[in-house]
Amino acid sequence: MSGKFEICNEKPYPLGCYIDYDKSLVVRAIFTDNKKCGITLYKSDGGRIMDSLSISFSKSLKRGTIYSARIRGIENIDEYDSYNYYADDAYFCDPYARHVIGLEKFGEDVPDNEIRAKLDNKSLQSHSASCFDWEGDVNPLIPYENSFVYLLNVRGYTKSSSSGVASARRGTFGGIIDKLSYLKELGVTTLELMPCYEMNEVENPVKKVSGKGNKVVYSKDGSLLNEKDISKKINFWGYKKGFYFAPRTSFCECPFDAENEFKNFIKILHKNGIEVIMQFYFDENENESLIIDALRFWRCTYHVDGFHLKGVRVPIRQIVKEPLFTDAKIWYDWFDTGDIYGTEAPNDRVLAIYNNSFMYATRRFLKSDDNTVNDFLKVMISNDNNNGIINYVCDYEGFRLADLVAYEHKHNEENGENNKDGIDNNLSWNCGIEGRTRKHNILELRKKQMKNIMTMLFMAQGTPMIFGGDEFGNSQAGNNNPYCQDNEIGWVDWKALDKNKDIYDYVRFLIDLRFSNDFLHNRRPFRLMDYISCGYPDLSCHGKEAWRPDLSGYSHVLGMLYCGLYEKSNDSDKPFIYVCYNMHWNRTEFALPKLPEGLRWSLLSDTGVYEGVKLSSQNSDFNILGDRSVRIYISEADPDYKKRKETGSKKNGKNRRN
């Protein structure tokens, strides 16, 4: 302890470091068993370190593993703008830092001792400078049954020149704002962001080691190397330990104003009715109090709408019991809702599970596997009174939608791991040729398969989620684990939107159909019975023959009749909708269920009809459904019904006279 300063004990929480209003330095930090520890303050000019000051901590400041102190009398304290902690000979950045300096350039390998925390100075902040104008911002809190989730990687979504975004904004939060009109046109209600908290994305970062003279060598995995011998691998996805309180500066157009830039990003999306869910990955050794503190911070400081939590030892019970999160969306792999809610279901569902069962069941049904129709039906109607269910056919890991129908085997050679990384069980089918082809029949079959599985996704009861770019057939060239591909493989190729405009248009058709009919996306699970005595169940299942579903192991056909009479709406003319799936490799004859008198079936869509071919409006009792095809029918008023009724009345009158 230096005699220049007055150092006294301070309460240990909240953790972090700042200059207080009275010009004293408040420090609260966690240190494990070290011979010496302390803080180093830095003066800088344009990012270049000009001067530094180190202050050591005595054991008298320690409670548990927390050192907490208030330090007065630091000369010219206003000139210091960043800091690092040190333990013995190692320097490290404060894990509670709200802004991190040194990681502004994506993919640049920065030694630990050059990553610093910004030092906030409350004594220099005016009210206008420290208070962001949220302009009455309100979290949309969209119910799960009315939500459509769009998952993306902030950098990868607009980094490609094909995105049409200005070069300075590519791969940034601003780049997403530039795509806002596209997202709204598509119908997105909820944006899910892959990790965008601060981190050093270089895998196995190097450390500088002092050498003889001016020579500098580097340590990597215990080996000493020259700088030219170091090969970098970038964790493009970002599922690794990071600085959980700081926005990613490399995702900002103006990295040194990251806090305000991210706040503005959230505010603009909220103004346009779009929620923001942030993914957080925590490794198994992460401090549980840090996890909860970080989530509280983002909820309060940045107004985010919720979190998708990833990691094997997340304190999920403490999180969902946190009073601050009673109106925040929390997504995880599972919840013990009986323990959380008891016997009564919540009025508003804020929890949701990521349902990989849907992905497995629909992929198997799509590729015509046996023993699949029963599991397919279960995931199509899966719903829960206690929590939402997020359905998806493609996540960030695994094949993209276009690759799911073009590759049977992963092609991850460019990852540098001898194609041993990534999952092997992709449940994919290449439609006859592995990878790229010019054969027209193969390409049309692939498009049909993409439309088929998208129909399954948007006609299911859970909340649909797609990975950004899948709606227009973006491909990753068969790489099912591009976690390190910060290039054209990992970036969204927007040229595919023009090439696959019919896929995009079909997805938009499905979204419009789903959200214009509430009975297609219910708050409560289907009862599968006629509980309003209208003559039809809320949902009924059918096979080749109406009202006789075939759930045997060899069946590949299923019809699902959604009854609009169950919709609680002022509109009394809500239709019936019938979706029939034939995932067999042969065409099949099927019967349409009979409608109430005065209605007839009208064909809305047929994935077996290629672009430019007019849909048939046939309304016979039996129809032919093409191989691996899905048809959607909707009820409409029968213009001939009145004529038939009148004709029947005349005949009956004539018979009575006779």
Short mmCIF file of N, CA, C and O in Angstrom, two decimals, residues 345-432:
data_model
loop_
_atom_site.label_atom_id
_atom_site.label_comp_id
_atom_site.label_asym_id
_atom_site.label_seq_id
_atom_site.Cartn_x
_atom_site.Cartn_y
_atom_site.Cartn_z
N ALA A 345 -50.95 -23.24 -14.25
CA ALA A 345 -50.20 -22.71 -15.39
C ALA A 345 -50.13 -21.19 -15.31
O ALA A 345 -51.06 -20.54 -14.81
N PRO A 346 -49.05 -20.58 -15.78
CA PRO A 346 -48.93 -19.12 -15.74
C PRO A 346 -49.89 -18.46 -16.72
O PRO A 346 -50.27 -19.05 -17.74
N ASN A 347 -50.28 -17.24 -16.40
CA ASN A 347 -51.13 -16.48 -17.32
C ASN A 347 -50.40 -16.15 -18.61
O ASN A 347 -50.97 -16.23 -19.70
N ASP A 348 -49.13 -15.77 -18.48
CA ASP A 348 -48.31 -15.43 -19.64
C ASP A 348 -47.10 -16.35 -19.67
O ASP A 348 -46.35 -16.44 -18.69
N ARG A 349 -46.91 -17.03 -20.78
CA ARG A 349 -45.75 -17.92 -20.91
C ARG A 349 -44.51 -17.10 -21.27
O ARG A 349 -44.50 -16.44 -22.31
N VAL A 350 -43.49 -17.14 -20.44
CA VAL A 350 -42.24 -16.46 -20.76
C VAL A 350 -41.10 -17.45 -20.98
O VAL A 350 -40.12 -17.14 -21.65
N LEU A 351 -41.24 -18.66 -20.45
CA LEU A 351 -40.23 -19.69 -20.68
C LEU A 351 -40.52 -20.40 -22.00
O LEU A 351 -41.66 -20.48 -22.45
N ALA A 352 -39.46 -20.91 -22.63
CA ALA A 352 -39.64 -21.71 -23.85
C ALA A 352 -38.49 -22.69 -23.98
O ALA A 352 -37.34 -22.38 -23.62
N ILE A 353 -38.80 -23.87 -24.47
CA ILE A 353 -37.76 -24.88 -24.71
C ILE A 353 -37.42 -24.91 -26.19
O ILE A 353 -38.29 -24.70 -27.05
N TYR A 354 -36.14 -25.15 -26.48
CA TYR A 354 -35.70 -25.33 -27.86
C TYR A 354 -35.93 -26.80 -28.22
O TYR A 354 -35.29 -27.69 -27.67
N ASN A 355 -36.83 -27.05 -29.15
CA ASN A 355 -37.38 -28.39 -29.38
C ASN A 355 -36.64 -29.11 -30.51
O ASN A 355 -37.09 -29.09 -31.66
N ASN A 356 -35.53 -29.78 -30.19
CA ASN A 356 -34.83 -30.50 -31.26
C ASN A 356 -35.58 -31.75 -31.70
O ASN A 356 -35.29 -32.32 -32.75
N SER A 357 -36.57 -32.18 -30.92
CA SER A 357 -37.40 -33.31 -31.35
C SER A 357 -38.11 -33.00 -32.65
O SER A 357 -38.30 -33.89 -33.50
N PHE A 358 -38.52 -31.76 -32.82
CA PHE A 358 -39.18 -31.36 -34.06
C PHE A 358 -38.23 -31.52 -35.24
O PHE A 358 -38.62 -32.01 -36.30
N MET A 359 -37.00 -31.10 -35.08
CA MET A 359 -36.02 -31.20 -36.16
C MET A 359 -35.82 -32.66 -36.58
O MET A 359 -35.86 -32.99 -37.77
N TYR A 360 -35.64 -33.54 -35.60
CA TYR A 360 -35.40 -34.95 -35.93
C TYR A 360 -36.61 -35.59 -36.59
O TYR A 360 -36.49 -36.31 -37.59
N ALA A 361 -37.81 -35.36 -36.05
CA ALA A 361 -39.01 -36.01 -36.57
C ALA A 361 -39.34 -35.53 -37.98
O ALA A 361 -39.68 -36.34 -38.86
N THR A 362 -39.23 -34.23 -38.24
CA THR A 362 -39.59 -33.72 -39.57
C THR A 362 -38.54 -34.10 -40.61
O THR A 362 -38.89 -34.39 -41.76
N ARG A 363 -37.28 -34.13 -40.23
CA ARG A 363 -36.25 -34.54 -41.20
C ARG A 363 -36.42 -35.99 -41.60
O ARG A 363 -36.26 -36.35 -42.78
N ARG A 364 -36.74 -36.85 -40.65
CA ARG A 364 -36.92 -38.27 -40.97
C ARG A 364 -38.16 -38.47 -41.84
O ARG A 364 -38.15 -39.27 -42.78
N PHE A 365 -39.23 -37.76 -41.52
CA PHE A 365 -40.45 -37.87 -42.32
C PHE A 365 -40.21 -37.33 -43.73
O PHE A 365 -40.68 -37.91 -44.72
N LEU A 366 -39.45 -36.24 -43.84
CA LEU A 366 -39.16 -35.64 -45.14
C LEU A 366 -38.41 -36.61 -46.05
O LEU A 366 -38.70 -36.69 -47.25
N LYS A 367 -37.45 -37.36 -45.50
CA LYS A 367 -36.64 -38.25 -46.33
C LYS A 367 -37.24 -39.64 -46.49
O LYS A 367 -36.56 -40.57 -46.93
N SER A 368 -38.51 -39.77 -46.14
CA SER A 368 -39.29 -40.99 -46.41
C SER A 368 -38.83 -42.20 -45.61
O SER A 368 -38.96 -43.34 -46.07
N ASP A 369 -38.31 -41.97 -44.41
CA ASP A 369 -37.99 -43.10 -43.54
C ASP A 369 -39.26 -43.78 -43.06
O ASP A 369 -40.30 -43.13 -42.90
N ASP A 370 -39.18 -45.08 -42.80
CA ASP A 370 -40.30 -45.80 -42.20
C ASP A 370 -40.39 -45.45 -40.71
O ASP A 370 -39.46 -44.92 -40.11
N ASN A 371 -41.55 -45.76 -40.13
CA ASN A 371 -41.79 -45.55 -38.70
C ASN A 371 -41.59 -44.09 -38.29
O ASN A 371 -40.98 -43.79 -37.26
N THR A 372 -42.11 -43.18 -39.11
CA THR A 372 -41.91 -41.76 -38.82
C THR A 372 -43.20 -40.97 -38.67
O THR A 372 -43.19 -39.91 -38.05
N VAL A 373 -44.30 -41.43 -39.24
CA VAL A 373 -45.50 -40.61 -39.30
C VAL A 373 -46.07 -40.34 -37.91
O VAL A 373 -46.59 -39.25 -37.63
N ASN A 374 -45.93 -41.30 -37.00
CA ASN A 374 -46.46 -41.11 -35.65
C ASN A 374 -45.68 -40.03 -34.91
O ASN A 374 -46.27 -39.14 -34.26
N ASP A 375 -44.34 -40.09 -34.99
CA ASP A 375 -43.52 -39.06 -34.34
C ASP A 375 -43.75 -37.70 -34.99
O ASP A 375 -43.74 -36.66 -34.31
N PHE A 376 -43.94 -37.71 -36.30
CA PHE A 376 -44.21 -36.45 -37.01
C PHE A 376 -45.49 -35.80 -36.51
O PHE A 376 -45.54 -34.59 -36.23
N LEU A 377 -46.53 -36.60 -36.34
CA LEU A 377 -47.80 -36.06 -35.85
C LEU A 377 -47.63 -35.48 -34.44
O LEU A 377 -48.15 -34.40 -34.13
N LYS A 378 -46.87 -36.16 -33.59
CA LYS A 378 -46.69 -35.69 -32.21
C LYS A 378 -46.04 -34.32 -32.17
O LYS A 378 -46.47 -33.44 -31.42
N VAL A 379 -44.99 -34.12 -32.96
CA VAL A 379 -44.30 -32.82 -32.90
C VAL A 379 -45.10 -31.73 -33.59
O VAL A 379 -44.97 -30.54 -33.26
N MET A 380 -45.96 -32.10 -34.54
CA MET A 380 -46.79 -31.10 -35.21
C MET A 380 -47.83 -30.50 -34.28
O MET A 380 -48.21 -29.34 -34.43
N ILE A 381 -48.31 -31.27 -33.32
CA ILE A 381 -49.35 -30.78 -32.42
C ILE A 381 -48.81 -30.46 -31.03
O ILE A 381 -49.57 -30.05 -30.15
N SER A 382 -47.50 -30.61 -30.84
CA SER A 382 -46.91 -30.39 -29.52
C SER A 382 -47.09 -28.94 -29.08
O SER A 382 -46.75 -28.00 -29.80
N ASN A 383 -47.64 -28.77 -27.89
CA ASN A 383 -47.88 -27.45 -27.31
C ASN A 383 -47.88 -27.62 -25.79
O ASN A 383 -47.99 -28.75 -25.30
N ASP A 384 -47.76 -26.55 -25.04
CA ASP A 384 -47.69 -26.66 -23.58
C ASP A 384 -48.32 -25.44 -22.94
O ASP A 384 -48.08 -24.31 -23.39
N ASN A 385 -49.09 -25.66 -21.89
CA ASN A 385 -49.72 -24.55 -21.19
C ASN A 385 -48.73 -23.75 -20.35
O ASN A 385 -49.00 -22.59 -20.02
N ASN A 386 -47.60 -24.36 -19.98
CA ASN A 386 -46.64 -23.72 -19.07
C ASN A 386 -45.54 -22.96 -19.79
O ASN A 386 -45.02 -21.98 -19.25
N ASN A 387 -45.16 -23.41 -20.95
CA ASN A 387 -44.03 -22.79 -21.65
C ASN A 387 -44.21 -22.87 -23.15
O ASN A 387 -44.96 -23.70 -23.67
N GLY A 388 -43.51 -21.99 -23.85
CA GLY A 388 -43.50 -22.04 -25.30
C GLY A 388 -42.61 -23.16 -25.79
O GLY A 388 -41.80 -23.72 -25.04
N ILE A 389 -42.76 -23.50 -27.06
CA ILE A 389 -41.92 -24.52 -27.71
C ILE A 389 -41.39 -23.92 -29.00
O ILE A 389 -42.17 -23.53 -29.88
N ILE A 390 -40.07 -23.82 -29.11
CA ILE A 390 -39.45 -23.26 -30.30
C ILE A 390 -39.14 -24.40 -31.26
O ILE A 390 -38.32 -25.28 -30.95
N ASN A 391 -39.82 -24.42 -32.40
CA ASN A 391 -39.61 -25.45 -33.42
C ASN A 391 -38.65 -24.95 -34.49
O ASN A 391 -38.70 -23.79 -34.88
N TYR A 392 -37.79 -25.84 -34.98
CA TYR A 392 -36.89 -25.49 -36.06
C TYR A 392 -36.48 -26.75 -36.81
O TYR A 392 -36.49 -27.85 -36.25
N VAL A 393 -36.14 -26.59 -38.08
CA VAL A 393 -35.62 -27.70 -38.87
C VAL A 393 -34.12 -27.55 -39.10
O VAL A 393 -33.42 -28.50 -39.40
N CYS A 394 -33.61 -26.30 -38.95
CA CYS A 394 -32.17 -26.03 -39.08
C CYS A 394 -31.79 -24.99 -38.04
O CYS A 394 -32.42 -23.94 -37.95
N ASP A 395 -30.73 -25.29 -37.28
CA ASP A 395 -30.19 -24.36 -36.30
C ASP A 395 -28.86 -23.85 -36.83
O ASP A 395 -28.48 -24.13 -37.98
N TYR A 396 -28.12 -23.14 -36.00
CA TYR A 396 -26.81 -22.65 -36.45
C TYR A 396 -25.84 -23.81 -36.69
O TYR A 396 -24.98 -23.74 -37.56
N GLU A 397 -25.95 -24.88 -35.91
CA GLU A 397 -25.10 -26.05 -36.12
C GLU A 397 -25.87 -27.07 -36.94
O GLU A 397 -27.07 -27.22 -36.81
N GLY A 398 -25.16 -27.78 -37.79
CA GLY A 398 -25.82 -28.69 -38.72
C GLY A 398 -25.98 -28.04 -40.09
O GLY A 398 -25.56 -26.91 -40.31
N PHE A 399 -26.60 -28.77 -41.00
CA PHE A 399 -26.77 -28.27 -42.36
C PHE A 399 -27.72 -27.08 -42.42
O PHE A 399 -28.69 -27.01 -41.67
N ARG A 400 -27.43 -26.16 -43.34
CA ARG A 400 -28.42 -25.16 -43.74
C ARG A 400 -29.54 -25.89 -44.48
O ARG A 400 -29.37 -27.01 -44.95
N LEU A 401 -30.68 -25.22 -44.64
CA LEU A 401 -31.82 -25.86 -45.29
C LEU A 401 -31.47 -26.31 -46.70
O LEU A 401 -31.82 -27.43 -47.11
N ALA A 402 -30.78 -25.46 -47.46
CA ALA A 402 -30.42 -25.84 -48.84
C ALA A 402 -29.47 -27.02 -48.86
O ALA A 402 -29.51 -27.84 -49.79
N ASP A 403 -28.61 -27.14 -47.86
CA ASP A 403 -27.65 -28.24 -47.81
C ASP A 403 -28.30 -29.52 -47.30
O ASP A 403 -27.83 -30.62 -47.60
N LEU A 404 -29.38 -29.37 -46.51
CA LEU A 404 -30.09 -30.54 -46.00
C LEU A 404 -30.64 -31.40 -47.12
O LEU A 404 -30.75 -32.62 -46.98
N VAL A 405 -30.98 -30.78 -48.26
CA VAL A 405 -31.54 -31.52 -49.38
C VAL A 405 -30.53 -31.70 -50.51
O VAL A 405 -30.88 -32.17 -51.59
N ALA A 406 -29.26 -31.34 -50.26
CA ALA A 406 -28.24 -31.45 -51.31
C ALA A 406 -27.03 -32.29 -50.89
O ALA A 406 -26.20 -32.62 -51.74
N TYR A 407 -26.93 -32.63 -49.61
CA TYR A 407 -25.78 -33.38 -49.12
C TYR A 407 -26.24 -34.46 -48.15
O TYR A 407 -27.11 -34.23 -47.31
N GLU A 408 -25.63 -35.63 -48.29
CA GLU A 408 -25.86 -36.70 -47.32
C GLU A 408 -24.72 -36.80 -46.33
O GLU A 408 -24.86 -37.43 -45.28
N HIS A 409 -23.59 -36.18 -46.66
CA HIS A 409 -22.41 -36.25 -45.79
C HIS A 409 -21.88 -34.84 -45.57
O HIS A 409 -21.94 -33.98 -46.46
N LYS A 410 -21.36 -34.60 -44.38
CA LYS A 410 -20.77 -33.29 -44.08
C LYS A 410 -19.49 -33.10 -44.88
O LYS A 410 -18.78 -34.06 -45.22
N HIS A 411 -19.17 -31.86 -45.19
CA HIS A 411 -17.97 -31.51 -45.93
C HIS A 411 -17.27 -30.36 -45.20
O HIS A 411 -17.34 -29.20 -45.61
N ASN A 412 -16.60 -30.73 -44.11
CA ASN A 412 -16.00 -29.75 -43.21
C ASN A 412 -14.48 -29.70 -43.34
O ASN A 412 -13.79 -29.26 -42.42
N GLU A 413 -13.94 -30.15 -44.47
CA GLU A 413 -12.48 -30.22 -44.61
C GLU A 413 -11.81 -28.87 -44.37
O GLU A 413 -10.70 -28.82 -43.82
N GLU A 414 -12.46 -27.79 -44.78
CA GLU A 414 -11.82 -26.48 -44.64
C GLU A 414 -11.72 -26.01 -43.19
O GLU A 414 -11.05 -25.02 -42.91
N ASN A 415 -12.33 -26.73 -42.28
CA ASN A 415 -12.19 -26.38 -40.86
C ASN A 415 -10.84 -26.80 -40.30
O ASN A 415 -10.49 -26.41 -39.18
N GLY A 416 -10.12 -27.64 -41.06
CA GLY A 416 -8.79 -28.05 -40.62
C GLY A 416 -8.77 -29.14 -39.57
O GLY A 416 -7.78 -29.30 -38.85
N GLU A 417 -9.84 -29.91 -39.47
CA GLU A 417 -9.91 -30.97 -38.46
C GLU A 417 -10.18 -32.33 -39.11
O GLU A 417 -10.79 -33.21 -38.50
N ASN A 418 -9.73 -32.48 -40.36
CA ASN A 418 -9.85 -33.74 -41.09
C ASN A 418 -11.30 -34.23 -41.18
O ASN A 418 -11.56 -35.44 -41.18
N ASN A 419 -12.21 -33.30 -41.25
CA ASN A 419 -13.64 -33.61 -41.38
C ASN A 419 -14.18 -34.44 -40.21
O ASN A 419 -15.19 -35.14 -40.34
N LYS A 420 -13.51 -34.36 -39.06
CA LYS A 420 -13.95 -35.10 -37.88
C LYS A 420 -14.87 -34.28 -36.99
O LYS A 420 -15.50 -34.81 -36.09
N ASP A 421 -14.94 -32.98 -37.22
CA ASP A 421 -15.79 -32.13 -36.41
C ASP A 421 -17.20 -32.11 -36.98
O ASP A 421 -17.44 -32.54 -38.11
N GLY A 422 -18.15 -31.62 -36.21
CA GLY A 422 -19.54 -31.55 -36.68
C GLY A 422 -20.24 -32.89 -36.52
O GLY A 422 -19.61 -33.96 -36.46
N ILE A 423 -21.56 -32.86 -36.45
CA ILE A 423 -22.33 -34.08 -36.24
C ILE A 423 -22.35 -34.93 -37.51
O ILE A 423 -22.30 -34.41 -38.63
N ASP A 424 -22.42 -36.23 -37.33
CA ASP A 424 -22.48 -37.16 -38.47
C ASP A 424 -23.91 -37.56 -38.81
O ASP A 424 -24.20 -37.91 -39.96
N ASN A 425 -24.80 -37.49 -37.84
CA ASN A 425 -26.19 -37.90 -38.06
C ASN A 425 -27.00 -36.69 -38.48
O ASN A 425 -27.69 -36.06 -37.67
N ASN A 426 -26.96 -36.37 -39.78
CA ASN A 426 -27.64 -35.18 -40.27
C ASN A 426 -29.08 -35.43 -40.71
O ASN A 426 -29.82 -34.49 -40.94
N LEU A 427 -29.46 -36.70 -40.85
CA LEU A 427 -30.81 -37.05 -41.31
C LEU A 427 -31.15 -36.30 -42.59
O LEU A 427 -32.22 -35.72 -42.74
N SER A 428 -30.20 -36.30 -43.51
CA SER A 428 -30.37 -35.56 -44.76
C SER A 428 -30.42 -36.52 -45.95
O SER A 428 -30.04 -37.68 -45.85
N TRP A 429 -30.92 -36.00 -47.07
CA TRP A 429 -30.95 -36.75 -48.33
C TRP A 429 -30.63 -35.80 -49.46
O TRP A 429 -31.18 -34.70 -49.55
N ASN A 430 -29.72 -36.19 -50.34
CA ASN A 430 -29.22 -35.29 -51.38
C ASN A 430 -30.06 -35.29 -52.65
O ASN A 430 -29.68 -34.66 -53.64
N CYS A 431 -31.18 -35.99 -52.66
CA CYS A 431 -32.09 -36.06 -53.81
C CYS A 431 -31.46 -36.74 -55.03
O CYS A 431 -31.92 -36.54 -56.16
N GLY A 432 -30.40 -37.50 -54.80
CA GLY A 432 -29.84 -38.31 -55.88
C GLY A 432 -28.43 -37.99 -56.29
O GLY A 432 -27.74 -38.83 -56.86
#
